[in-house]
Coordinates of C-alpha atoms and ligand atoms in Angstrom, one line a residue:
M1346 CA -9.3 1.9 -34.2
I1347 CA -9.5 4.5 -31.5
N1348 CA -5.7 4.3 -31.4
K1349 CA -5.4 5.2 -35.1
F1350 CA -7.9 8.0 -34.7
I1351 CA -5.9 9.4 -31.7
R1352 CA -2.6 9.1 -33.5
R1353 CA -4.0 11.1 -36.4
L1354 CA -5.3 13.8 -34.0
F1355 CA -2.3 14.1 -31.8
G1356 CA 0.6 12.4 -33.6
G1357 CA 0.8 9.5 -31.1
A1358 CA 0.6 9.7 -27.4
Q1359 CA 2.8 12.8 -27.3
A1360 CA 0.1 15.3 -27.0
A1361 CA 1.6 18.6 -26.0
P1362 CA 1.2 19.3 -22.3
S1363 CA -0.2 22.8 -23.1
N1364 CA -3.2 21.3 -24.8
T1365 CA -6.3 23.3 -24.0
S1366 CA -8.8 21.3 -26.0
P1367 CA -9.2 17.7 -25.0
L1368 CA -10.0 14.7 -27.1
V1369 CA -13.6 13.8 -26.4
L1370 CA -14.7 10.2 -26.4
G1371 CA -18.3 9.1 -26.3
S1372 CA -19.5 5.9 -24.6
K1373 CA -19.2 3.8 -27.8
Q1374 CA -15.5 4.8 -28.1
H1375 CA -14.4 4.4 -24.4
A1376 CA -16.8 1.5 -23.6
I1377 CA -16.9 2.3 -19.9
N1378 CA -19.4 0.1 -18.1
P1379 CA -21.5 2.5 -16.0
S1380 CA -22.3 -0.2 -13.5
L1381 CA -18.7 0.0 -12.3
L1382 CA -19.3 3.6 -11.1
S1383 CA -20.2 4.4 -7.6
S1384 CA -23.7 5.8 -7.3
N1385 CA -22.4 8.3 -4.7
A1386 CA -19.7 9.6 -7.1
V1387 CA -22.5 10.1 -9.6
R1388 CA -24.6 11.8 -6.9
V1389 CA -21.8 14.2 -6.3
T1390 CA -21.3 15.1 -9.9
N1391 CA -25.0 15.5 -10.5
T1392 CA -25.5 17.8 -7.5
L1393 CA -22.6 20.0 -8.6
Q1394 CA -23.8 20.2 -12.1
Q1395 CA -27.3 21.0 -11.1
A1396 CA -25.9 23.9 -9.1
G1397 CA -24.4 25.2 -12.2
F1398 CA -20.8 23.9 -11.8
K1399 CA -18.7 21.6 -13.9
A1400 CA -18.0 18.2 -12.2
F1401 CA -16.3 15.1 -13.4
V1402 CA -15.0 11.9 -12.0
V1403 CA -11.2 12.1 -12.4
G1404 CA -7.8 10.5 -11.9
G1405 CA -7.3 6.8 -11.0
A1406 CA -11.1 6.0 -11.2
V1407 CA -11.3 6.9 -14.8
R1408 CA -8.1 5.0 -15.6
D1409 CA -9.5 1.9 -13.8
L1410 CA -12.9 2.3 -15.5
L1411 CA -11.2 2.4 -18.9
L1412 CA -9.4 -0.8 -18.0
G1413 CA -12.6 -2.4 -16.9
I1414 CA -11.5 -2.5 -13.3
K1415 CA -13.8 -1.5 -10.6
P1416 CA -12.2 1.6 -8.9
K1417 CA -11.6 1.3 -5.2
D1418 CA -12.4 4.9 -4.6
F1419 CA -13.7 8.0 -6.6
D1420 CA -12.2 11.4 -6.9
V1421 CA -14.3 14.3 -8.4
A1422 CA -12.8 17.4 -9.9
T1423 CA -15.0 20.6 -10.2
N1424 CA -14.7 24.3 -10.8
A1425 CA -16.6 25.0 -7.5
T1426 CA -14.4 26.2 -4.7
P1427 CA -14.1 24.1 -1.6
E1428 CA -16.5 26.4 0.2
E1429 CA -19.1 26.2 -2.6
V1430 CA -18.7 22.4 -2.6
K1431 CA -19.1 22.1 1.1
R1432 CA -22.4 24.1 1.0
L1433 CA -24.0 21.6 -1.3
F1434 CA -23.7 18.5 0.8
R1435 CA -24.9 17.5 4.2
R1436 CA -21.7 15.7 5.3
A1437 CA -18.8 17.5 3.7
F1438 CA -15.5 18.6 5.3
I1439 CA -12.8 20.8 4.1
I1440 CA -9.4 19.2 4.8
G1441 CA -5.7 19.6 3.9
R1442 CA -3.2 22.4 4.2
R1443 CA -1.1 21.9 1.1
F1444 CA -4.1 21.6 -1.2
Q1445 CA -7.6 22.1 0.2
I1446 CA -10.0 19.3 -0.7
V1447 CA -13.5 18.4 0.4
H1448 CA -14.4 15.1 1.8
V1449 CA -18.1 14.2 1.0
I1450 CA -19.3 11.3 3.0
F1451 CA -22.1 8.9 2.4
G1452 CA -22.2 6.2 5.0
Q1453 CA -19.0 4.2 4.5
E1454 CA -18.0 5.8 1.3
L1455 CA -15.9 9.0 1.0
I1456 CA -15.7 10.9 -2.2
E1457 CA -12.8 13.3 -2.5
V1458 CA -13.8 16.5 -4.3
T1459 CA -11.0 18.8 -5.6
T1460 CA -11.3 22.2 -7.2
F1461 CA -9.5 22.4 -10.6
R1462 CA -5.9 23.6 -9.8
G1463 CA -4.2 26.4 -11.6
S1464 CA -1.0 26.2 -13.5
A1465 CA 0.7 29.2 -12.0
M1466 CA 3.5 27.2 -10.4
E1467 CA 6.1 30.0 -10.4
G1468 CA 4.5 31.6 -7.3
A1469 CA 4.3 28.3 -5.4
L1470 CA 6.3 27.9 -2.3
K1471 CA 9.1 25.4 -2.7
D1472 CA 11.8 23.9 -0.6
E1473 CA 15.6 24.3 -1.4
H1474 CA 15.4 21.2 -3.7
G1475 CA 12.5 22.5 -5.7
R1476 CA 9.8 20.4 -3.9
V1477 CA 6.5 22.3 -4.0
L1478 CA 5.3 23.0 -0.5
R1479 CA 2.2 24.9 -1.0
D1480 CA 0.1 26.2 -3.8
N1481 CA -3.6 26.5 -3.7
T1482 CA -4.4 28.5 -6.8
F1483 CA -7.5 27.5 -8.7
G1484 CA -7.7 27.3 -12.4
E1485 CA -9.3 25.8 -15.6
Q1486 CA -9.7 22.2 -16.3
H1487 CA -7.0 22.1 -18.8
E1488 CA -4.6 23.6 -16.2
D1489 CA -5.7 21.0 -13.7
A1490 CA -4.9 18.2 -16.3
V1491 CA -1.3 19.5 -16.7
R1492 CA -0.8 19.3 -12.9
R1493 CA -1.7 15.6 -12.7
D1494 CA 1.1 13.1 -12.7
F1495 CA 0.6 10.6 -15.6
T1496 CA -1.3 10.8 -18.8
I1497 CA -3.5 7.9 -17.8
N1498 CA -4.3 9.7 -14.5
A1499 CA -5.3 12.9 -16.2
M1500 CA -8.7 12.0 -17.8
Y1501 CA -12.1 13.3 -16.8
Y1502 CA -15.4 11.4 -17.1
D1503 CA -18.8 13.0 -17.0
P1504 CA -21.3 10.4 -15.9
S1505 CA -24.3 12.5 -17.1
T1506 CA -23.2 12.6 -20.7
Q1507 CA -20.9 9.5 -20.5
T1508 CA -18.1 11.3 -22.1
V1509 CA -14.4 11.0 -21.4
L1510 CA -12.1 14.1 -21.8
D1511 CA -8.5 13.3 -22.5
Y1512 CA -6.0 16.2 -22.6
H1513 CA -2.7 14.3 -22.7
G1514 CA -3.0 11.2 -24.7
G1515 CA -4.1 9.0 -21.8
I1516 CA -6.4 6.8 -23.9
A1517 CA -3.5 6.0 -26.2
D1518 CA -1.2 5.2 -23.3
I1519 CA -3.9 3.0 -21.8
K1520 CA -4.0 1.1 -25.1
N1521 CA -0.2 0.9 -25.3
K1522 CA 0.0 0.0 -21.6
T1523 CA 2.4 2.8 -20.9
L1524 CA 3.0 5.0 -18.0
R1525 CA 4.1 8.5 -19.1
I1526 CA 4.6 11.5 -16.9
I1527 CA 3.0 14.7 -18.1
G1528 CA 5.5 17.4 -18.9
V1529 CA 9.3 17.3 -18.4
P1530 CA 10.0 14.3 -16.2
E1531 CA 13.0 15.8 -14.3
A1532 CA 10.9 18.9 -13.4
R1533 CA 7.9 16.8 -12.3
Y1534 CA 10.0 14.5 -10.1
R1535 CA 11.7 17.6 -8.6
E1536 CA 8.3 19.2 -7.7
D1537 CA 7.3 16.0 -6.1
P1538 CA 9.7 13.1 -5.7
V1539 CA 6.9 10.8 -4.6
R1540 CA 5.9 10.6 -8.2
M1541 CA 8.9 8.2 -8.7
L1542 CA 7.3 5.8 -6.2
R1543 CA 3.9 6.2 -7.8
V1544 CA 5.2 5.4 -11.3
V1545 CA 6.6 2.1 -10.0
R1546 CA 3.5 1.2 -8.1
F1547 CA 1.3 1.8 -11.1
A1548 CA 3.6 -0.1 -13.4
A1549 CA 3.7 -3.1 -11.2
K1550 CA 0.0 -3.0 -10.4
L1551 CA -1.3 -2.5 -13.9
N1552 CA 1.5 -4.4 -15.6
F1553 CA 2.3 -1.4 -17.7
K1554 CA 5.7 -0.4 -19.1
I1555 CA 7.3 2.9 -18.2
A1556 CA 8.0 5.2 -21.1
A1557 CA 11.8 5.6 -21.7
E1558 CA 11.9 9.4 -20.9
T1559 CA 9.8 8.9 -17.9
R1560 CA 12.0 6.2 -16.5
K1561 CA 15.4 7.6 -17.4
P1562 CA 15.9 10.2 -14.7
I1563 CA 14.6 8.0 -11.9
S1564 CA 17.8 6.3 -10.9
V1565 CA 19.7 9.7 -10.7
M1566 CA 16.9 11.5 -9.0
A1567 CA 16.0 8.8 -6.5
P1568 CA 17.8 10.4 -3.5
L1569 CA 15.4 13.3 -3.6
I1570 CA 12.9 11.2 -1.8
N1571 CA 15.0 11.7 1.3
N1572 CA 13.7 15.3 1.5
V1573 CA 10.0 14.2 1.5
P1574 CA 8.4 14.1 4.9
S1575 CA 8.6 10.6 6.3
A1576 CA 4.8 10.4 6.9
R1577 CA 4.1 10.9 3.2
V1578 CA 6.7 8.3 2.2
F1579 CA 5.1 6.0 4.6
D1580 CA 1.6 6.6 3.1
E1581 CA 3.1 5.8 -0.3
M1582 CA 4.9 2.7 0.9
L1583 CA 1.7 1.5 2.5
K1584 CA -0.2 1.9 -0.8
L1585 CA 2.5 0.1 -2.5
L1586 CA 2.5 -2.8 -0.1
M1587 CA -1.3 -3.0 0.0
S1588 CA -1.7 -2.8 -3.7
G1589 CA -2.2 -6.5 -4.0
H1590 CA 1.0 -6.5 -6.1
A1591 CA 3.6 -5.9 -3.3
M1592 CA 6.2 -8.4 -4.6
A1593 CA 6.0 -7.0 -8.1
C1594 CA 6.3 -3.5 -6.7
L1595 CA 9.4 -4.3 -4.7
R1596 CA 11.0 -6.0 -7.6
Q1597 CA 10.4 -3.0 -9.8
L1598 CA 11.6 -0.6 -7.1
R1599 CA 14.8 -2.6 -7.0
E1600 CA 15.1 -2.5 -10.8
E1601 CA 14.7 1.4 -10.8
G1602 CA 17.3 1.7 -8.1
L1603 CA 14.7 3.2 -5.8
H1604 CA 15.3 0.9 -2.8
H1605 CA 18.9 1.8 -2.2
G1606 CA 19.8 3.9 0.6
L1607 CA 16.7 5.9 0.5
L1608 CA 14.4 3.3 1.9
P1609 CA 16.3 1.4 4.5
L1610 CA 13.4 -0.8 5.2
L1611 CA 13.5 -2.1 1.7
D1612 CA 17.3 -2.6 1.8
V1613 CA 16.8 -4.8 4.7
V1614 CA 13.9 -6.7 3.2
L1615 CA 15.5 -7.3 -0.2
E1616 CA 19.1 -7.9 0.6
Q1617 CA 18.8 -10.3 3.6
P1618 CA 19.1 -13.9 2.4
L1619 CA 17.8 -15.2 5.7
G1620 CA 14.6 -13.2 5.8
E1621 CA 14.0 -13.3 2.1
K1622 CA 11.9 -16.4 2.1
F1623 CA 10.0 -15.2 5.1
V1624 CA 9.3 -11.8 3.5
T1625 CA 8.4 -13.3 0.2
L1626 CA 5.9 -15.6 1.9
A1627 CA 4.5 -12.7 3.9
L1628 CA 4.1 -10.5 0.8
S1629 CA 2.5 -13.1 -1.3
N1630 CA 0.1 -13.9 1.5
T1631 CA -0.8 -10.3 1.7
D1632 CA -1.2 -10.0 -2.1
E1633 CA -3.5 -13.0 -2.0
R1634 CA -5.6 -11.6 0.9
I1635 CA -6.0 -8.2 -0.8
R1636 CA -7.0 -9.9 -4.1
Q1637 CA -9.6 -11.9 -2.2
G1638 CA -10.9 -8.6 -0.6
K1639 CA -9.8 -9.7 2.9
P1640 CA -8.5 -7.2 5.3
V1641 CA -4.8 -6.8 5.9
S1642 CA -3.3 -5.1 8.9
P1643 CA -0.4 -2.7 8.3
G1644 CA 0.9 -3.9 11.7
F1645 CA 1.1 -7.4 10.6
L1646 CA 2.8 -6.4 7.3
F1647 CA 5.5 -4.3 8.9
A1648 CA 6.0 -6.9 11.7
A1649 CA 6.8 -9.4 9.0
L1650 CA 9.0 -7.0 7.0
L1651 CA 11.2 -6.3 10.0
W1652 CA 11.1 -9.7 11.6
H1653 CA 14.4 -11.0 10.7
Q1654 CA 16.1 -7.9 11.9
V1655 CA 14.3 -8.3 15.2
L1656 CA 15.3 -12.1 15.2
E1657 CA 19.0 -11.3 14.8
K1658 CA 19.0 -8.8 17.5
W1659 CA 16.9 -11.0 19.8
Q1660 CA 19.5 -13.8 19.5
A1661 CA 22.4 -11.3 20.0
Y1662 CA 20.8 -10.0 23.3
Q1663 CA 20.2 -13.6 24.5
A1664 CA 23.8 -14.4 23.7
A1665 CA 24.8 -11.5 25.7
G1666 CA 22.9 -13.0 28.7
E1667 CA 19.4 -11.4 28.5
L1668 CA 16.5 -13.7 29.2
T1669 CA 14.1 -14.6 26.3
I1670 CA 11.4 -12.0 26.9
P1671 CA 13.4 -9.0 27.9
A1672 CA 15.8 -9.7 25.0
L1673 CA 12.9 -9.7 22.5
H1674 CA 11.7 -6.3 23.9
L1675 CA 15.2 -4.9 23.6
A1676 CA 15.4 -6.1 20.1
A1677 CA 12.0 -4.6 19.1
D1678 CA 13.0 -1.3 20.6
D1679 CA 16.2 -1.2 18.6
V1680 CA 14.6 -2.1 15.4
L1681 CA 11.7 0.3 15.7
D1682 CA 14.0 3.2 16.8
G1683 CA 16.3 2.5 13.8
Q1684 CA 13.4 2.6 11.5
A1685 CA 11.7 5.8 12.9
E1686 CA 13.8 8.4 11.2
Q1687 CA 13.1 7.3 7.7
L1688 CA 9.7 5.8 7.9
A1689 CA 7.1 7.3 10.2
L1690 CA 5.3 4.3 11.6
Q1691 CA 2.2 5.4 13.6
R1692 CA 2.0 4.4 17.2
R1693 CA -1.0 2.3 16.4
I1694 CA 1.0 0.2 13.9
T1695 CA 4.1 -0.1 16.1
S1696 CA 2.0 -1.3 19.0
D1697 CA 0.5 -4.0 16.8
M1698 CA 3.9 -5.0 15.7
R1699 CA 5.1 -5.3 19.2
D1700 CA 2.1 -7.4 20.2
I1701 CA 2.7 -9.8 17.3
W1702 CA 6.4 -10.1 18.1
A1703 CA 5.9 -10.5 21.9
M1704 CA 3.5 -13.3 21.3
Q1705 CA 6.0 -15.5 19.5
P1706 CA 7.9 -16.8 22.5
R1707 CA 4.6 -17.4 24.2
F1708 CA 3.7 -20.0 21.6
L1709 CA 6.7 -22.0 22.7
R1710 CA 5.3 -22.4 26.2
R1711 CA 3.2 -25.4 25.9
V1712 CA 2.9 -26.2 29.7
G1713 CA 0.5 -25.4 32.5
R1714 CA -1.9 -22.6 32.0
S1715 CA 0.2 -20.7 29.4
P1716 CA -1.5 -21.9 26.2
Y1717 CA -4.9 -21.3 27.6
K1718 CA -4.0 -17.7 28.6
L1719 CA -2.7 -17.2 25.1
L1720 CA -6.0 -18.2 23.7
E1721 CA -7.5 -15.1 25.3
H1722 CA -5.1 -12.7 23.8
P1723 CA -7.0 -10.2 21.6
R1724 CA -4.5 -10.4 18.9
L1725 CA -4.2 -14.2 18.9
R1726 CA -5.1 -14.5 15.3
A1727 CA -2.4 -12.2 14.0
G1728 CA 0.2 -13.8 16.3
Y1729 CA -0.8 -17.2 15.1
D1730 CA -0.8 -16.3 11.4
F1731 CA 2.7 -14.9 12.0
L1732 CA 3.7 -18.1 13.7
L1733 CA 2.6 -20.1 10.7
L1734 CA 4.6 -17.9 8.4
R1735 CA 7.7 -18.7 10.5
C1736 CA 6.9 -22.4 10.2
A1737 CA 6.4 -22.1 6.4
S1738 CA 9.6 -20.3 5.9
G1739 CA 11.6 -23.0 7.7
E1740 CA 12.6 -20.8 10.6
I1741 CA 11.0 -23.0 13.2
E1742 CA 9.5 -26.5 13.1
E1743 CA 6.2 -27.0 11.5
E1744 CA 5.1 -29.1 14.3
L1745 CA 4.7 -26.0 16.5
G1746 CA 2.2 -24.5 14.1
T1747 CA 0.4 -27.7 13.6
W1748 CA 0.0 -28.1 17.3
W1749 CA -1.4 -24.6 17.7
T1750 CA -3.8 -25.1 14.8
S1751 CA -5.1 -28.3 16.6
F1752 CA -5.2 -26.6 20.0
M1753 CA -7.2 -23.6 18.8
L1754 CA -9.7 -25.8 17.0
A1755 CA -10.1 -28.4 19.8
D1756 CA -12.6 -28.6 22.6
E1757 CA -11.8 -28.8 26.3
E1758 CA -11.1 -32.5 26.3
D1759 CA -9.0 -32.6 23.2
R1760 CA -7.0 -29.6 24.5
E1761 CA -6.0 -31.7 27.6
I1762 CA -4.9 -34.5 25.4
L1763 CA -2.9 -32.1 23.2
M1764 CA -1.2 -30.7 26.3
N1765 CA -0.1 -34.2 27.2
T1766 CA 1.1 -35.2 23.7
Q1767 CA 2.8 -32.1 22.7
Q1768 CA 5.8 -33.5 20.7
T1769 CA 4.1 -36.3 18.8
S1770 CA 2.5 -35.9 15.4
L1771 CA -1.0 -34.6 15.8
A1772 CA -4.2 -34.4 13.9
P1773 CA -3.7 -32.9 10.4
S1774 CA -4.2 -29.2 10.2
S1775 CA -5.4 -27.2 7.4
A1776 CA -2.2 -25.1 7.5
N1777 CA -0.1 -28.2 7.2
K1778 CA -1.8 -30.9 5.3
K1779 CA 0.4 -30.7 2.2
R1780 CA 3.7 -31.9 3.4
R1781 CA 5.9 -32.2 6.3
R1782 CA 9.1 -30.6 5.3
R1783 CA 12.3 -31.3 7.1
T1784 CA 13.1 -28.1 8.9
H1785 CA 16.2 -27.0 10.8
R1786 CA 15.9 -25.2 14.1
P1787 CA 19.5 -24.8 15.3
R1788 CA 19.1 -21.0 15.7
Q1789 CA 15.9 -21.4 17.8
K1790 CA 17.3 -23.8 20.5
N1791 CA 18.1 -21.2 23.0
M1792 CA 14.6 -19.7 22.7
S1793 CA 12.7 -22.7 23.9
P1794 CA 11.2 -22.1 27.2
E1795 CA 12.6 -25.3 28.5
S1796 CA 16.0 -24.0 28.3
N1797 CA 15.3 -20.5 29.3
S1798 CA 12.9 -20.3 32.0
Ligands
ATP2652 P1 -5.0 4.7 -6.7 O1 -5.6 3.6 -7.4 O2 -3.8 4.4 -5.9 O3 -6.1 5.5 -5.8 P2 -4.9 7.2 -8.0 O4 -4.4 7.5 -9.4 O5 -6.4 7.4 -7.9 O6 -4.6 5.7 -7.8 P3 -4.6 9.0 -5.9 O7 -3.5 9.1 -5.0 O8 -5.9 8.6 -5.3 O9 -4.1 8.0 -7.1 O10 -4.7 10.3 -6.6 C1 -5.8 10.7 -7.4 C2 -5.3 11.6 -8.6 O11 -4.7 12.7 -8.2 C3 -4.3 10.8 -9.5 O12 -4.9 10.0 -10.4 C4 -3.6 12.0 -10.2 O13 -4.4 12.5 -11.2 C5 -3.6 13.0 -9.1 N1 -2.4 12.9 -8.2 C6 -2.2 12.2 -7.1 N2 -1.0 12.3 -6.6 C7 -0.3 13.2 -7.4 C8 1.0 13.7 -7.5 N3 1.9 13.4 -6.6 N4 1.3 14.5 -8.5 C9 0.4 14.9 -9.4 N5 -0.9 14.3 -9.4 C10 -1.2 13.5 -8.5
MG2653 MG1 -7.5 7.2 -6.0

C-alpha cells in the first residue's frame, strides 16, 4: 500500500537525487516500534531539539528500525555544529579529521552526532584517483541526504513526532529489498571506493539484492580499493567479518570480483582447498557466536583466516631443519609481514594471533608438567577453541581435542589418570560427542613433540 503511494509520488524508487522535499511518513505508515530505540539516542535528539536545533536518528539505525531489527548503534544528524553539540552534553568529544563528528557518551553507549553535510563537493580535497580526502562543509538536511551512500541509509527519524523523512526512495527500496546507491554509481565509488565493500556487506547481511546500475561498475572499479588507506580497509573488513554473515559476505565479494588481487587475505582464504574447510568452520562458528550475542575476538578470527598459510610455512621451515617452535615463529613472522602492506592489523590483534598460534604445538606435549603449565596460560580458551577447529576440520586427530576437553574439566585426580592414559579413548566430551570421524594426520607427524624434542 505504501509502495503504491510512493510509486505514484516519485515514479518508483528512482527519486531524483536532487530532491529537496522528502516523503514524510507517520507512525502508522512506517510502523517503527519505538521500544527498539535507544533511550540515549532519544535523549540526544530531545536535548538538541529543546535547544532549538533540528535532530534526527539517521542512517543504519533507521534502516534497521524499518526492518524491525534492533539497531546495534545509533547515529544522530543535526544542524547544530560540532561545537554547539559538544556544549549541550556533559560527556561529549569532538573527533575526526576527515569529517568532524561528536561522540556523546552515556555509560557504555556511544551516540555519534554528525552535523548535516553540505553538497559543495567541487571544493573538496581529492587524491589523484578522485577519492575525497577532506571536506567539512555543513549544509541542509537534503544536502546531507545526497551525501549518504545508499537510499536505505539516507532516511531520518524524529523520535518526538515519530515521523520518517525519506529523500531518495529508501522506503520503497526497503520494501523491494534492494540496495541502490544514491547518485551516479561510478562517481560515488570513485569518491569513496569503500562503498563497494559496504554494498556487499549490506546485501549479504540484509539478504537484499543489489540494483543493476549499482552493481554494474563494481567489477571494473574494484582495483580502486587499493588506494584506500589500509587501516580503513581493515575496519571495513572487520565489520564484514563480524556482521554475523561473514560467509555470505565472502561469497558475495567473490561474486562481485572484489576479492581478487585487491584483498590478498581473501584470495588466500577462498582459493585454498586445504584451508577452505577450516575457514568455513571458523567463519560459521563466528557467525553463530555473533548471532547469539557472544563476543568474538578479531585476533581469533584473523588467526583462523591465516592459519593454513602459517601451517604451510611452518612445515616448510621444519623440513628445512628448524625445530618445531622456532619454525612456527618464523612462519608467523612471514605471514604477518606479508599481510601488513595491504591490511593494517593492529599490534593488539597480531599479538593475539601469535599467542593462539604459538599455543598449538604446546597442546601436543602431554608429558610432565607441560599440560599443567598450559592450563595457566591467560589465552588458553582461545587456543583451545582453535585446537578444536583444527580437529573438526580434519587437520589433526579428534582425540587430541577430546583429551584436552576432558583434561580441562577434570579435577586433580582425574588429570593424573588422563596423563597416564593419553592415547586411549576418554570420557565423551561436549565437543566430540556426535561422532568419531576417521581423520588423517600424515602432515602432522613431524610436529609431534615425541619426534621433535
Ligand atoms: P551498520 O549497521 O554497519 O552500522 P550503518 O549504515 O549504520 O551500518 P555506519 O558505518 O555506521 O553504517 O554509517 C552510518 C551512516 O553514515 C550510513 O547509514 C550512511 O548514511 C552514512 N555513511 C557511512 N559510510 C558512508 C560512506 N562511505 N559514504 C557515504 N555515506 C556513508
Ligand atoms: Mg551504524
